[in-house]
mmCIF file of C-alpha atoms in Angstrom:
data_model
loop_
_atom_site.group_PDB
_atom_site.id
_atom_site.type_symbol
_atom_site.label_atom_id
_atom_site.label_comp_id
_atom_site.label_asym_id
_atom_site.label_seq_id
_atom_site.Cartn_x
_atom_site.Cartn_y
_atom_site.Cartn_z
ATOM 1 C CA MET A 1 86.825 97.959 87.533
ATOM 2 C CA ARG A 2 88.605 95.203 89.991
ATOM 3 C CA ILE A 3 85.857 95.220 92.723
ATOM 4 C CA ILE A 4 87.506 94.129 96.139
ATOM 5 C CA GLU A 5 85.076 93.086 99.429
ATOM 6 C CA ASN A 6 84.975 92.108 102.888
ATOM 7 C CA PHE A 7 84.960 88.495 103.256
ATOM 8 C CA ASN A 8 85.119 88.119 106.753
ATOM 9 C CA ARG A 9 81.209 87.448 107.739
ATOM 10 C CA GLY A 10 78.725 84.216 107.861
ATOM 11 C CA TRP A 11 81.568 81.803 108.409
ATOM 12 C CA THR A 12 80.571 77.827 109.827
ATOM 13 C CA PHE A 13 83.101 76.099 112.197
ATOM 14 C CA ARG A 14 83.538 72.914 113.841
ATOM 15 C CA ALA A 15 86.788 71.216 114.982
ATOM 16 C CA GLY A 16 88.045 68.296 112.427
ATOM 17 C CA PHE A 17 88.153 67.433 108.745
ATOM 18 C CA GLU A 18 86.786 64.549 106.745
ATOM 19 C CA PRO A 19 86.919 64.594 103.054
ATOM 20 C CA ALA A 20 83.394 64.024 103.273
ATOM 21 C CA PHE A 21 82.601 67.504 104.434
ATOM 22 C CA ALA A 22 83.973 69.590 101.228
ATOM 23 C CA SER A 23 80.561 68.544 99.698
ATOM 24 C CA ALA A 24 77.901 68.800 102.105
ATOM 25 C CA SER A 25 77.109 72.056 104.629
ATOM 26 C CA GLN A 26 78.843 70.688 107.932
ATOM 27 C CA PRO A 27 76.606 71.855 111.253
ATOM 28 C CA GLY A 28 78.153 74.194 113.645
ATOM 29 C CA GLU A 29 78.855 77.714 114.881
ATOM 30 C CA GLU A 30 78.818 80.769 113.080
ATOM 31 C CA VAL A 31 82.355 82.584 112.667
ATOM 32 C CA GLN A 32 83.399 85.919 111.784
ATOM 33 C CA LEU A 33 86.994 86.239 110.650
ATOM 34 C CA PRO A 34 89.468 86.969 112.076
ATOM 35 C CA HIS A 35 88.713 83.760 113.920
ATOM 36 C CA THR A 36 91.069 80.795 115.985
ATOM 37 C CA ALA A 37 90.720 77.673 116.262
ATOM 38 C CA VAL A 38 90.212 77.563 120.042
ATOM 39 C CA GLU A 39 89.406 80.343 122.173
ATOM 40 C CA LEU A 40 92.910 79.637 124.809
ATOM 41 C CA PRO A 41 92.824 80.427 128.652
ATOM 42 C CA TYR A 42 94.761 83.492 129.889
ATOM 43 C CA ASN A 43 97.379 81.143 131.123
ATOM 44 C CA TYR A 44 98.204 77.922 131.345
ATOM 45 C CA PHE A 45 96.597 75.259 128.356
ATOM 46 C CA ASP A 46 97.805 72.764 126.450
ATOM 47 C CA GLU A 47 99.056 73.910 122.657
ATOM 48 C CA LYS A 48 98.270 70.324 121.674
ATOM 49 C CA SER A 49 94.374 71.514 121.762
ATOM 50 C CA TYR A 50 94.748 72.964 118.096
ATOM 51 C CA GLN A 51 96.938 71.164 116.979
ATOM 52 C CA GLN A 52 94.990 69.263 114.623
ATOM 53 C CA ALA A 53 92.494 69.916 111.809
ATOM 54 C CA PHE A 54 89.537 72.365 110.957
ATOM 55 C CA THR A 55 86.578 73.575 108.697
ATOM 56 C CA TYR A 56 85.406 76.619 107.571
ATOM 57 C CA GLN A 57 83.239 76.318 105.160
ATOM 58 C CA LYS A 58 80.876 79.441 103.427
ATOM 59 C CA VAL A 59 77.688 79.775 100.808
ATOM 60 C CA ILE A 60 78.797 81.567 97.990
ATOM 61 C CA ALA A 61 75.754 82.749 95.743
ATOM 62 C CA TRP A 62 76.128 83.712 92.039
ATOM 63 C CA ASP A 63 76.218 87.185 92.336
ATOM 64 C CA PRO A 64 75.574 88.907 88.123
ATOM 65 C CA ARG A 65 78.536 91.055 88.599
ATOM 66 C CA PHE A 66 80.592 87.240 87.947
ATOM 67 C CA GLU A 67 79.683 86.711 84.927
ATOM 68 C CA GLY A 68 82.327 87.038 82.242
ATOM 69 C CA ARG A 69 84.836 88.221 84.934
ATOM 70 C CA GLU A 70 87.785 86.657 86.971
ATOM 71 C CA VAL A 71 86.595 85.543 90.890
ATOM 72 C CA SER A 72 88.547 84.352 93.753
ATOM 73 C CA LEU A 73 89.255 84.644 97.320
ATOM 74 C CA VAL A 74 92.007 86.245 98.725
ATOM 75 C CA PHE A 75 93.286 85.330 102.238
ATOM 76 C CA ASP A 76 96.021 87.249 104.095
ATOM 77 C CA ALA A 77 97.260 84.620 105.992
ATOM 78 C CA ALA A 78 95.244 81.398 107.744
ATOM 79 C CA MET A 79 97.402 79.022 110.360
ATOM 80 C CA ALA A 80 98.188 76.564 108.334
ATOM 81 C CA ASP A 81 98.329 73.653 105.810
ATOM 82 C CA SER A 82 95.078 74.562 104.033
ATOM 83 C CA VAL A 83 93.020 73.465 101.039
ATOM 84 C CA VAL A 84 90.258 75.434 99.578
ATOM 85 C CA TYR A 85 87.555 73.526 97.550
ATOM 86 C CA LEU A 86 83.893 74.837 95.899
ATOM 87 C CA ASP A 87 81.590 72.496 96.264
ATOM 88 C CA GLY A 88 83.863 69.426 96.107
ATOM 89 C CA VAL A 89 86.777 69.667 94.605
ATOM 90 C CA GLU A 90 89.480 70.617 95.822
ATOM 91 C CA ILE A 91 90.944 74.808 93.621
ATOM 92 C CA THR A 92 93.855 75.245 95.474
ATOM 93 C CA ALA A 93 96.533 74.541 99.295
ATOM 94 C CA HIS A 94 98.543 76.870 100.716
ATOM 95 C CA LYS A 95 101.072 74.972 103.265
ATOM 96 C CA ASP A 96 102.784 78.275 105.384
ATOM 97 C CA GLY A 97 101.324 80.107 108.027
ATOM 98 C CA TYR A 98 101.698 82.883 107.738
ATOM 99 C CA THR A 99 102.260 84.786 103.649
ATOM 100 C CA PRO A 100 98.787 85.436 101.779
ATOM 101 C CA PHE A 101 96.713 83.362 99.136
ATOM 102 C CA GLU A 102 94.493 83.454 96.418
ATOM 103 C CA ALA A 103 92.161 81.287 95.530
ATOM 104 C CA ARG A 104 90.514 80.971 91.828
ATOM 105 C CA LEU A 105 86.772 80.691 91.102
ATOM 106 C CA THR A 106 86.611 81.428 87.930
ATOM 107 C CA PRO A 107 86.049 77.859 86.340
ATOM 108 C CA HIS A 108 83.993 76.707 89.182
ATOM 109 C CA LEU A 109 81.551 78.707 90.317
ATOM 110 C CA LYS A 110 78.086 78.116 88.984
ATOM 111 C CA ALA A 111 74.841 79.640 89.055
ATOM 112 C CA GLY A 112 72.803 79.665 92.011
ATOM 113 C CA ASP A 113 74.354 78.103 95.658
ATOM 114 C CA ASN A 114 78.436 77.405 95.812
ATOM 115 C CA LEU A 115 80.174 75.784 98.797
ATOM 116 C CA LEU A 116 83.137 76.692 100.078
ATOM 117 C CA THR A 117 85.046 74.546 102.535
ATOM 118 C CA VAL A 118 88.009 75.561 104.082
ATOM 119 C CA LYS A 119 90.080 72.915 106.127
ATOM 120 C CA ILE A 120 93.203 74.359 108.069
ATOM 121 C CA ASP A 121 95.473 71.593 110.325
ATOM 122 C CA GLY A 122 97.113 73.408 113.193
ATOM 123 C CA SER A 123 99.521 69.664 113.914
ATOM 124 C CA GLU A 124 103.685 70.951 113.413
ATOM 125 C CA ASN A 125 104.629 69.520 110.246
ATOM 126 C CA PRO A 126 107.985 69.280 110.058
ATOM 127 C CA GLU A 127 107.615 70.271 106.012
ATOM 128 C CA ILE A 128 106.122 73.779 106.560
ATOM 129 C CA PRO A 129 107.997 76.408 108.210
ATOM 130 C CA PRO A 130 108.984 77.696 110.872
ATOM 131 C CA PHE A 131 108.277 73.952 112.755
ATOM 132 C CA GLY A 132 110.978 70.693 112.318
ATOM 133 C CA GLY A 133 112.699 72.058 115.130
ATOM 134 C CA VAL A 134 112.410 73.549 118.253
ATOM 135 C CA ILE A 135 110.738 77.186 117.653
ATOM 136 C CA ASP A 136 110.274 79.270 121.023
ATOM 137 C CA TYR A 137 106.485 80.862 120.226
ATOM 138 C CA LEU A 138 102.974 78.989 119.490
ATOM 139 C CA THR A 139 101.402 79.132 116.336
ATOM 140 C CA TYR A 140 97.839 79.435 117.325
ATOM 141 C CA ALA A 141 95.362 77.887 114.513
ATOM 142 C CA GLY A 142 92.726 79.531 112.624
ATOM 143 C CA ILE A 143 91.772 81.772 109.735
ATOM 144 C CA TYR A 144 92.956 84.677 112.386
ATOM 145 C CA ARG A 145 93.310 87.017 109.256
ATOM 146 C CA ASP A 146 91.202 89.129 106.951
ATOM 147 C CA THR A 147 89.076 87.145 104.100
ATOM 148 C CA TRP A 148 88.649 89.121 100.495
ATOM 149 C CA LEU A 149 86.262 88.900 97.067
ATOM 150 C CA LYS A 150 88.464 89.500 94.535
ATOM 151 C CA VAL A 151 86.212 90.150 91.064
ATOM 152 C CA THR A 152 88.772 91.340 87.971
ATOM 153 C CA SER A 153 88.602 91.645 83.752
ATOM 154 C CA PRO A 154 89.666 88.621 82.694
ATOM 155 C CA VAL A 155 93.187 90.312 81.787
ATOM 156 C CA SER A 156 94.183 92.460 85.469
ATOM 157 C CA ILE A 157 97.125 93.328 87.172
ATOM 158 C CA LYS A 158 98.350 90.716 89.868
ATOM 159 C CA ASN A 159 100.886 92.755 91.005
ATOM 160 C CA ILE A 160 103.358 96.282 91.006
ATOM 161 C CA LYS A 161 106.414 96.392 91.834
ATOM 162 C CA ILE A 162 107.850 99.889 92.744
ATOM 163 C CA GLU A 163 111.939 100.841 93.384
ATOM 164 C CA THR A 164 113.513 104.213 93.520
ATOM 165 C CA PRO A 165 117.055 103.739 92.459
ATOM 166 C CA ASP A 166 117.648 106.701 93.026
ATOM 167 C CA ALA A 167 115.986 108.329 96.124
ATOM 168 C CA LEU A 168 118.878 110.916 97.403
ATOM 169 C CA ALA A 169 118.801 112.615 94.325
ATOM 170 C CA ASP A 170 117.479 115.988 93.861
ATOM 171 C CA HIS A 171 115.708 114.552 90.657
ATOM 172 C CA LYS A 172 114.002 111.620 91.983
ATOM 173 C CA GLN A 173 112.871 108.420 89.437
ATOM 174 C CA VAL A 174 110.528 105.767 90.320
ATOM 175 C CA THR A 175 110.176 102.760 88.144
ATOM 176 C CA VAL A 176 106.960 100.023 88.083
ATOM 177 C CA ARG A 177 107.117 96.804 87.224
ATOM 178 C CA VAL A 178 103.601 96.087 86.726
ATOM 179 C CA ASP A 179 102.103 92.133 85.802
ATOM 180 C CA LEU A 180 99.498 91.482 84.711
ATOM 181 C CA ALA A 181 97.277 87.854 85.358
ATOM 182 C CA ASN A 182 95.911 85.747 82.170
ATOM 183 C CA HIS A 183 94.480 82.613 82.727
ATOM 184 C CA ASN A 184 93.227 82.818 79.723
ATOM 185 C CA SER A 185 96.364 83.114 78.061
ATOM 186 C CA LEU A 186 93.954 86.419 75.825
ATOM 187 C CA ALA A 187 96.794 88.153 73.504
ATOM 188 C CA LEU A 188 97.490 90.831 75.397
ATOM 189 C CA SER A 189 98.068 94.354 74.133
ATOM 190 C CA GLY A 190 96.414 98.164 75.191
ATOM 191 C CA THR A 191 98.195 100.691 77.707
ATOM 192 C CA VAL A 192 99.631 100.854 80.955
ATOM 193 C CA LYS A 193 98.802 104.102 82.585
ATOM 194 C CA VAL A 194 101.067 105.131 86.394
ATOM 195 C CA THR A 195 100.645 107.980 88.034
ATOM 196 C CA LEU A 196 101.892 109.116 91.603
ATOM 197 C CA SER A 197 100.130 111.535 93.670
ATOM 198 C CA ASP A 198 100.868 112.318 96.781
ATOM 199 C CA ALA A 199 98.935 112.305 99.875
ATOM 200 C CA SER A 200 96.318 114.580 99.552
ATOM 201 C CA GLY A 201 95.691 112.657 95.864
ATOM 202 C CA ALA A 202 96.981 115.950 93.661
ATOM 203 C CA SER A 203 98.868 114.113 91.253
ATOM 204 C CA ILE A 204 102.766 114.393 90.747
ATOM 205 C CA ALA A 205 103.057 112.693 87.397
ATOM 206 C CA THR A 206 101.872 110.183 85.477
ATOM 207 C CA THR A 207 102.893 108.802 82.018
ATOM 208 C CA SER A 208 101.948 105.759 79.789
ATOM 209 C CA ALA A 209 103.077 102.417 78.092
ATOM 210 C CA ALA A 210 102.026 100.195 75.943
ATOM 211 C CA ILE A 211 102.103 96.438 77.669
ATOM 212 C CA ALA A 212 104.858 94.626 76.798
ATOM 213 C CA GLY A 213 103.282 91.034 77.506
ATOM 214 C CA GLU A 214 102.735 90.277 81.337
ATOM 215 C CA GLN A 215 105.243 92.111 82.585
ATOM 216 C CA THR A 216 105.242 95.284 81.563
ATOM 217 C CA LEU A 217 108.492 98.310 83.139
ATOM 218 C CA VAL A 218 107.323 101.539 83.441
ATOM 219 C CA THR A 219 109.022 104.996 84.544
ATOM 220 C CA LEU A 220 108.807 108.064 85.611
ATOM 221 C CA GLY A 221 111.531 110.402 86.184
ATOM 222 C CA ASP A 222 113.409 114.108 86.911
ATOM 223 C CA LEU A 223 110.287 114.261 89.669
ATOM 224 C CA ALA A 224 111.269 117.507 92.282
ATOM 225 C CA GLY A 225 110.093 118.161 94.738
ATOM 226 C CA LEU A 226 109.521 115.923 96.691
ATOM 227 C CA SER A 227 110.240 115.240 100.261
ATOM 228 C CA LEU A 228 112.286 111.851 101.567
ATOM 229 C CA TRP A 229 110.709 108.302 104.708
ATOM 230 C CA ASP A 230 112.091 109.878 107.431
ATOM 231 C CA ILE A 231 111.104 108.097 110.995
ATOM 232 C CA ASP A 232 109.921 111.631 112.579
ATOM 233 C CA ASN A 233 108.393 112.813 109.639
ATOM 234 C CA PRO A 234 106.816 109.852 106.910
ATOM 235 C CA VAL A 235 105.849 110.176 104.043
ATOM 236 C CA LEU A 236 104.366 108.432 101.639
ATOM 237 C CA TYR A 237 102.947 109.100 98.606
ATOM 238 C CA THR A 238 101.015 107.065 96.572
ATOM 239 C CA LEU A 239 101.375 104.992 92.723
ATOM 240 C CA THR A 240 98.193 104.054 91.209
ATOM 241 C CA ALA A 241 98.942 101.673 88.149
ATOM 242 C CA GLU A 242 95.854 101.413 85.211
ATOM 243 C CA VAL A 243 96.239 98.626 82.510
ATOM 244 C CA GLU A 244 92.934 99.002 79.435
ATOM 245 C CA THR A 245 93.278 96.595 77.496
ATOM 246 C CA PRO A 246 90.416 94.381 74.962
ATOM 247 C CA ALA A 247 89.477 92.733 78.175
ATOM 248 C CA GLY A 248 88.965 95.664 80.507
ATOM 249 C CA GLN A 249 90.133 97.896 82.116
ATOM 250 C CA ASP A 250 91.843 97.184 86.172
ATOM 251 C CA ALA A 251 93.586 99.082 88.530
ATOM 252 C CA LEU A 252 95.896 99.798 91.045
ATOM 253 C CA SER A 253 97.366 101.421 93.932
ATOM 254 C CA SER A 254 100.128 100.651 96.384
ATOM 255 C CA ARG A 255 102.042 104.122 98.679
ATOM 256 C CA PHE A 256 105.614 104.096 99.033
ATOM 257 C CA GLY A 257 108.092 106.386 100.424
ATOM 258 C CA PHE A 258 111.773 107.534 99.360
ATOM 259 C CA ARG A 259 114.759 106.345 100.854
ATOM 260 C CA THR A 260 118.077 104.400 102.137
ATOM 261 C CA ALA A 261 118.495 102.427 104.192
ATOM 262 C CA GLU A 262 122.450 100.911 104.632
ATOM 263 C CA TYR A 263 124.166 98.559 107.461
ATOM 264 C CA THR A 264 127.611 99.258 107.658
ATOM 265 C CA PRO A 265 130.868 98.990 109.588
ATOM 266 C CA THR A 266 130.131 102.125 111.616
ATOM 267 C CA GLY A 267 126.386 101.539 111.879
ATOM 268 C CA PHE A 268 123.279 101.703 110.338
ATOM 269 C CA LEU A 269 122.682 104.826 107.966
ATOM 270 C CA LEU A 270 119.046 106.144 107.350
ATOM 271 C CA ASN A 271 118.624 108.536 103.752
ATOM 272 C CA GLY A 272 122.850 108.757 103.973
ATOM 273 C CA LYS A 273 123.143 109.864 107.939
ATOM 274 C CA PRO A 274 123.701 107.740 110.895
ATOM 275 C CA LEU A 275 120.788 106.688 113.039
ATOM 276 C CA LYS A 276 121.221 104.749 116.387
ATOM 277 C CA LEU A 277 118.635 101.812 115.997
ATOM 278 C CA ARG A 278 115.925 101.785 119.251
ATOM 279 C CA GLY A 279 113.805 97.732 118.977
ATOM 280 C CA LEU A 280 111.624 95.099 120.257
ATOM 281 C CA ASN A 281 110.680 92.216 118.704
ATOM 282 C CA ARG A 282 106.769 91.861 118.107
ATOM 283 C CA HIS A 283 104.738 88.921 118.263
ATOM 284 C CA GLN A 284 100.654 89.051 116.702
ATOM 285 C CA ALA A 285 99.432 87.370 119.729
ATOM 286 C CA TRP A 286 96.851 88.024 121.864
ATOM 287 C CA PRO A 287 95.341 86.563 124.659
ATOM 288 C CA TYR A 288 92.796 83.902 124.325
ATOM 289 C CA SER A 289 92.805 84.690 121.338
ATOM 290 C CA GLY A 290 95.390 83.455 119.846
ATOM 291 C CA TYR A 291 96.687 84.740 116.343
ATOM 292 C CA ALA A 292 92.735 86.278 115.607
ATOM 293 C CA MET A 293 92.800 89.988 115.794
ATOM 294 C CA GLY A 294 91.709 92.551 113.375
ATOM 295 C CA LYS A 295 93.089 96.042 111.421
ATOM 296 C CA ARG A 296 92.436 98.459 114.509
ATOM 297 C CA ALA A 297 94.766 95.635 117.223
ATOM 298 C CA GLN A 298 97.331 95.918 114.473
ATOM 299 C CA GLN A 299 97.499 99.287 114.735
ATOM 300 C CA LYS A 300 97.789 99.758 118.242
ATOM 301 C CA ASP A 301 100.602 97.827 118.064
ATOM 302 C CA ALA A 302 102.833 99.903 115.919
ATOM 303 C CA ASP A 303 101.325 102.931 117.619
ATOM 304 C CA ILE A 304 102.498 101.886 121.815
ATOM 305 C CA MET A 305 106.300 100.750 119.942
ATOM 306 C CA LYS A 306 106.564 104.048 118.696
ATOM 307 C CA TYR A 307 105.058 106.533 121.631
ATOM 308 C CA ASP A 308 104.887 104.751 124.489
ATOM 309 C CA LEU A 309 108.304 102.020 124.425
ATOM 310 C CA ARG A 310 109.879 105.188 121.606
ATOM 311 C CA CYS A 311 110.836 102.614 119.238
ATOM 312 C CA ASN A 312 112.469 103.311 116.105
ATOM 313 C CA ILE A 313 112.703 99.956 114.658
ATOM 314 C CA VAL A 314 110.218 96.467 115.069
ATOM 315 C CA ARG A 315 111.704 93.203 113.716
ATOM 316 C CA THR A 316 109.083 90.947 113.357
ATOM 317 C CA SER A 317 110.124 87.850 115.211
ATOM 318 C CA HIS A 318 109.943 85.311 113.795
ATOM 319 C CA TYR A 319 107.256 85.563 110.564
ATOM 320 C CA PRO A 320 105.854 88.083 108.093
ATOM 321 C CA GLN A 321 103.337 90.092 109.419
ATOM 322 C CA ALA A 322 99.893 91.403 109.227
ATOM 323 C CA LYS A 323 99.965 94.107 106.385
ATOM 324 C CA SER A 324 97.934 96.025 108.259
ATOM 325 C CA PHE A 325 100.901 96.346 110.800
ATOM 326 C CA LEU A 326 103.194 96.877 108.395
ATOM 327 C CA ASP A 327 101.610 99.530 107.031
ATOM 328 C CA ARG A 328 100.288 101.372 110.297
ATOM 329 C CA CYS A 329 104.364 101.051 110.706
ATOM 330 C CA ASP A 330 105.073 102.941 107.455
ATOM 331 C CA GLU A 331 102.560 106.491 108.518
ATOM 332 C CA ILE A 332 103.641 106.599 111.698
ATOM 333 C CA GLY A 333 107.703 106.072 111.053
ATOM 334 C CA LEU A 334 108.608 103.019 112.521
ATOM 335 C CA LEU A 335 111.305 101.128 110.264
ATOM 336 C CA VAL A 336 110.002 97.246 110.342
ATOM 337 C CA PHE A 337 112.622 94.096 110.154
ATOM 338 C CA GLU A 338 111.014 91.649 108.249
ATOM 339 C CA GLU A 339 112.117 88.052 108.591
ATOM 340 C CA ILE A 340 111.231 85.161 107.104
ATOM 341 C CA PRO A 341 108.626 81.656 109.257
ATOM 342 C CA GLY A 342 111.856 80.351 111.158
ATOM 343 C CA TRP A 343 114.066 80.053 114.342
ATOM 344 C CA GLN A 344 118.221 78.984 114.640
ATOM 345 C CA HIS A 345 116.536 75.540 112.088
ATOM 346 C CA ILE A 346 116.215 75.281 108.570
ATOM 347 C CA GLY A 347 114.909 71.966 107.251
ATOM 348 C CA GLY A 348 115.178 70.699 103.956
ATOM 349 C CA LYS A 349 114.137 70.845 100.305
ATOM 350 C CA ALA A 350 111.155 71.170 100.165
ATOM 351 C CA TRP A 351 110.974 73.429 103.338
ATOM 352 C CA GLN A 352 113.456 76.202 102.306
ATOM 353 C CA GLN A 353 110.857 76.089 98.096
ATOM 354 C CA GLU A 354 108.333 77.227 100.977
#
């Protein structure tokens, strides 16, 4: 089965970046992620202070658990224009500062120590959303969300997409698309098992299907006695997909709720019933630390919106926000209007593709 471990500790950080940095350990400050590249004063600072390149490094020691497995690093987000190197070799690049990305290390890891280097650049780049026009917020540089070490079998679950086509029916249905990662192009065979569980972990329904290539559709039907997700009763269920192939086993879980949301000429409907929306915009920014705040602070913001300010919806102005914040909104019954990165500007083709 897969291993997911927090990878936030033991980084070395320094301002600036040169290509030669990727091949040798650099002197710098030992830091823990989430991290802001420039610690800011409470008031009156020059935003150009973080509009430059920065270097993060960490040593990955070979682990026997890596043998015959897929090894990667998952970055929940970094601002921005990230390039990941292992022992001087570029592994991956990711321009956007608000969405997760994964760096596959498997072909490059060697016995002993492996030097990981991440270059980020906080400069405003008109080819990267949201830049190119005027924006009314600041984009603090840094690897400002969590990182994770991920170890899986050679064939693993890349993603699961869950849909509830008849959420308001008495007998409900869940369709699941299981996407597989298969970097070595192995022959795909085996089974996909899907299990639906309630909040206590009790199994509600399960079914299996033969793997049908890199995407397999599985349906759980005739599900009776299930509750709707609502702002006053945010019932969540867990769907777990398991795959078994000649290359090994893997599993991935995701939480979701049964609900419908619809805008109509006469107002917004949640689960077919009118709901007056009362909400605010939310930026993921804090004094001193910019964007770099962890899970508890993200969750606390959701709680403040729901319980102190009495909102029932939050708009993520103006970019995708932390999974820990979004998960907390699901848990407490706070609707989310999540936006792509941008503000009153659409760039050219490369910008739009990003």
